[in-house]
Short mmCIF file of C-alpha atoms in Angstrom, two decimals:
data_model
loop_
_atom_site.label_atom_id
_atom_site.label_comp_id
_atom_site.label_asym_id
_atom_site.label_seq_id
_atom_site.Cartn_x
_atom_site.Cartn_y
_atom_site.Cartn_z
CA MET A 327 164.57 120.96 31.63
CA THR A 328 167.74 118.55 32.83
CA SER A 329 168.55 115.46 30.82
CA LYS A 330 168.44 112.31 31.85
CA PHE A 331 171.64 111.07 30.36
CA LYS A 332 174.92 112.93 29.17
CA VAL A 333 177.66 111.60 26.73
CA GLY A 334 179.86 109.37 28.53
CA ASP A 335 176.95 107.64 30.72
CA LYS A 336 176.58 103.82 30.33
CA VAL A 337 173.01 102.96 29.35
CA GLU A 338 170.79 99.96 28.99
CA GLY A 339 168.06 100.09 26.03
CA PHE A 340 165.98 97.77 24.43
CA LEU A 341 165.72 98.03 20.41
CA MET A 342 162.27 96.27 18.83
CA VAL A 343 163.52 93.19 16.50
CA THR A 344 159.98 92.02 15.71
CA PRO A 345 156.86 93.47 17.00
CA ALA A 346 156.93 90.64 19.74
CA THR A 347 160.67 90.55 20.54
CA CYS A 348 163.23 92.86 20.94
CA LEU A 349 166.93 93.09 21.92
CA LYS A 350 168.44 94.40 25.25
CA PHE A 351 171.84 95.93 24.97
CA ARG A 352 174.26 97.69 26.89
CA ALA A 353 175.78 100.80 25.43
CA ILE A 354 178.19 104.30 25.96
CA VAL A 355 176.32 107.35 24.79
CA THR A 356 178.26 109.02 22.50
CA ALA A 357 176.53 112.11 21.17
CA ALA A 358 173.74 114.16 23.22
CA PRO A 359 170.04 115.00 21.05
CA ALA A 360 169.87 118.71 19.65
CA GLN A 361 168.17 120.84 21.96
CA GLY A 362 164.75 119.82 22.55
CA GLY A 363 164.96 116.76 20.58
CA ASN A 364 165.00 112.85 22.31
CA GLN A 365 167.69 110.87 19.85
CA TRP A 366 170.53 109.80 21.24
CA THR A 367 173.35 108.28 19.71
CA VAL A 368 174.91 105.27 21.42
CA GLU A 369 177.85 102.94 21.15
CA THR A 370 176.72 99.33 22.06
CA ARG A 371 179.33 97.25 23.99
CA GLU A 372 177.16 94.10 24.67
CA ALA A 373 174.06 92.68 23.22
CA LEU A 374 172.30 90.45 26.42
CA GLY A 375 169.63 88.49 24.63
CA ALA A 376 166.53 88.95 22.69
CA TYR A 377 163.49 88.38 24.51
CA SER A 378 160.00 87.58 23.35
CA GLU A 379 156.89 89.68 25.07
CA ASN A 380 156.89 87.17 27.96
CA GLY A 381 160.19 87.77 28.77
CA VAL A 382 161.70 84.46 27.73
CA ALA A 383 165.42 84.73 26.49
CA VAL A 384 164.56 83.15 22.53
CA VAL A 385 168.04 84.16 21.25
CA GLU A 386 171.58 84.51 23.23
CA TRP A 387 173.81 86.98 21.29
CA GLU A 388 177.93 86.36 21.49
CA THR A 389 178.93 89.30 19.91
CA ILE A 390 178.37 93.15 19.61
CA VAL A 391 175.18 93.66 17.20
CA ALA A 392 176.07 97.06 15.93
CA ARG A 393 179.25 99.43 17.00
CA CYS A 394 177.09 102.74 16.86
CA MET A 395 173.07 103.42 16.47
CA THR A 396 170.73 106.21 17.32
CA VAL A 397 168.09 105.57 20.17
CA TYR A 398 165.04 107.58 21.93
CA SER A 399 165.34 108.57 25.26
CA HIS A 400 162.42 106.38 26.41
CA GLU A 401 164.42 103.46 25.20
CA LEU A 402 167.13 103.99 27.15
CA GLU A 403 167.57 103.42 30.99
CA THR A 404 170.50 103.63 33.65
CA TRP A 405 173.23 100.98 33.26
CA LYS A 406 172.62 98.82 36.77
CA ALA A 407 175.23 96.55 36.62
CA TRP A 408 178.81 97.94 35.06
CA ASP A 409 181.21 95.40 35.09
CA GLY A 410 184.19 97.53 34.30
CA CYS A 411 184.57 96.08 30.83
CA ASP A 412 185.39 98.78 28.23
#
């Protein structure tokens, strides 16, 4: 089975902050999962905001939330708008 991502890919994801609120972030994939695994290591570039379950922004983040974190495959999607900033 071919993986959806590879090291170096630009991704977007959602991280649950509370059961009703999630944080959207942009990141670069820095490590792929072990064979058969589904946990990716990513380095965050930018946090886009925290959203309540009805889609309304409740927090705006000015700074990077975490430099490096592990996320599951289902929490990631392809980065749709790459602005060229490193």
